[in-house]
Amino acid sequence: MKKRAVFFRALLVSGFAVGMAGADENAQLVIEGETLVTKAAAPAHLQDNLDEIYSGWVFRSNETQALQLDDFDNPAFVFIDAAMDQYQQVEGSADKSCQSCHEDVEEFKGLRTQMPRIVDGKVQTMEDQINKCRTEQMGAEAWKYTGSDMTAMSALIGFQSRGMAMNIKIDGEAKPFWEKGKEIYYTRHGQLDMACSNCHEDNYGNNIRADHLSQGQLNGFPTYRLKNAKLNAVHSRLFGCIRDVRAEPYKVGSDELKALELYVSSRANGLSVETPSVRN
Amino acid sequence: MAKGVKPRVKVPKKAAAGDVITIKALISHKMESGQRKGKDGNLIPRSIINRFTCAFNGENVIDVQLEPAISTNPYFQFEAIVPEAGEFQFAWHDDDGSVYETKKKIKMA
Amino acid sequence: MTLTRRDVLVLGSGAFVSASMMAMPAFASVVDDKIKELTGGASVTEGDLDLSAPEIAENGNTVPVEVSAEGATSITIFAAGNPTPDVATFNFGPLNPSQTAATRIRLAKTQDVVAIAKMKDGSFRRASATVKVTIGGCGG
């Protein structure tokens, strides 16, 4: 273990410092006057492998970073506006909107910091909670797990917690799911025989072709990607990563991806929620 | 009318006569370039916002001609002189003939 | 102008590579034709027009650009390396004080972005910037 720790420290110094050359290492994420935490000490469960955790924002170019500094420049807000309209939209057999039960969307402040969580002995993601409301309270149809309505609503609710520290519970009932997610994280997958950790723990700060590897933190999701110019859900990203190492990805909304989401989210404990973030 | 199109503009609520203000305008639109192929291998037809205008009390501030090289969810930032209290009018013209409009009032400080 | 292997092949033996030929492209490009169309063949000078664009774009799908030319009636942007080079034309009205505009554009590959400003006196200005477009490791 000692050897491993030394190795990682070496990477931190050489790899990270070199990798950061393109971006301003000391740039601060200040949105509408509020400073967000983009660098923090690693949570206790990670300290054997990482000393510090970094938001994906830190790894982006100045131009991409700038898009998140202002809520008008951030294109994700056009989808949050649309979700706010949807929030007030009466739908389903119960003739209710989100607002019928939750008058002010601000009452969801803090929820995003705890998601995913364990409810009724299962992992509950933000998407699960939204669909539970739709089917059980509104009598409306469930949304597609990574559909645009769902991702926009998840962003609207997540945004209420922006600036609050991620605080995923990993003990008690969560423990077996967290352990399962951790096992997936460190297991090599696919033709490229790569684990999540190979890129996002061993090589963050280095380039994979022209892409600057981040720690793969989830605190900014749903995230607006310049690549596809829309909001992207957590499971779409996890699915994409597994596909990119040429493995057969777990299905979106599957128990495996939910466990992985729980584990990966807990690696961001201490970083601010950035929803909706902007990435390349 | 294309689905899910929503304009968003940022204009200060107040200004003094003669002030120069910054305006930002964004609209959700896929800006299909006409260069991409769909799953069936055929080109997806072009469908873009081809013109954006901003006027104040009917007088032109900026009139933009857009081509398919403008990114999805077109964004513009520009300046305007505010001669008096009034209303900024914004319009986005879609290839399909739809015009999406929004207005913002501005008071004298 | 950088001389690529292909240019050398086109130009033939070194004897033909005279200083005057080095100063201009061997063939007029599509974007040059577009500019000629816009200006009606009038001469275009550098200066009095600012074009700002990132040196390296993290994703070619959304590249921020800003143009500014005080005293311009319009500014047109071209992307010389796109399948079609037209990007946008900003026509400034009487209530526009600074003839400055910013937008976000698509660039298919590393290329020059060119701006042409039409000034009030009917003259034209030109500015250009090279933007390197990277290809991500994970389909970015």
Coordinates of C-alpha atoms in Angstrom, one line a residue, chain B residues 36-106:
Chain B
R36 CA -25.5 15.3 -41.0
K37 CA -26.7 11.8 -41.9
G38 CA -29.5 10.1 -40.0
K39 CA -29.7 6.4 -38.9
D40 CA -31.0 5.5 -42.3
G41 CA -28.0 6.9 -44.1
N42 CA -29.9 9.8 -45.6
L43 CA -29.1 13.5 -45.0
I44 CA -31.2 15.0 -42.3
P45 CA -32.8 18.1 -43.9
R46 CA -31.6 21.5 -42.8
S47 CA -33.7 23.2 -40.2
I48 CA -32.3 26.3 -38.5
I49 CA -33.1 29.7 -37.2
N50 CA -32.0 31.8 -40.2
R51 CA -32.5 35.3 -38.8
F52 CA -32.5 37.0 -35.4
T53 CA -33.5 40.6 -34.8
C54 CA -33.5 43.0 -31.9
A55 CA -35.3 46.4 -32.0
F56 CA -36.1 49.0 -29.5
N57 CA -39.5 50.7 -29.9
G58 CA -39.3 49.6 -33.5
E59 CA -35.9 50.9 -34.3
N60 CA -33.2 48.4 -35.3
V61 CA -30.4 47.4 -32.8
I62 CA -29.1 44.3 -34.6
D63 CA -30.2 42.1 -37.4
V64 CA -28.3 38.9 -37.8
Q65 CA -28.3 36.4 -40.7
L66 CA -27.5 32.9 -39.4
E67 CA -26.1 30.1 -41.3
P68 CA -25.9 26.4 -40.3
A69 CA -22.5 27.0 -38.7
I70 CA -24.1 28.7 -35.8
S71 CA -24.1 26.3 -32.8
T72 CA -27.2 24.5 -31.4
N73 CA -29.1 26.8 -29.0
P74 CA -27.9 30.0 -30.7
Y75 CA -26.5 32.6 -28.4
F76 CA -25.8 36.3 -29.1
Q77 CA -24.4 39.1 -27.0
F78 CA -24.3 42.7 -28.2
E79 CA -24.8 46.3 -26.9
A80 CA -27.7 48.8 -27.3
I81 CA -28.2 52.4 -26.6
V82 CA -31.3 53.2 -24.5
P83 CA -32.6 56.6 -25.6
E84 CA -35.8 56.5 -23.5
A85 CA -38.1 54.1 -21.6
G86 CA -39.6 51.5 -23.8
E87 CA -39.5 48.0 -25.0
F88 CA -37.0 45.7 -26.6
Q89 CA -38.5 43.4 -29.2
F90 CA -36.7 40.1 -30.1
A91 CA -37.6 37.8 -33.0
W92 CA -36.1 34.5 -34.2
H93 CA -37.1 33.3 -37.7
D94 CA -37.2 29.6 -38.3
D95 CA -36.6 27.9 -41.7
D96 CA -40.1 26.4 -41.3
G97 CA -41.7 29.9 -41.3
S98 CA -42.3 30.1 -37.6
V99 CA -41.3 33.3 -35.8
Y100 CA -40.5 33.1 -32.1
E101 CA -40.9 36.5 -30.3
T102 CA -40.3 37.9 -26.9
K103 CA -40.2 41.4 -25.4
K104 CA -38.5 43.1 -22.5
K105 CA -39.5 46.5 -21.0
I106 CA -36.9 48.9 -19.7

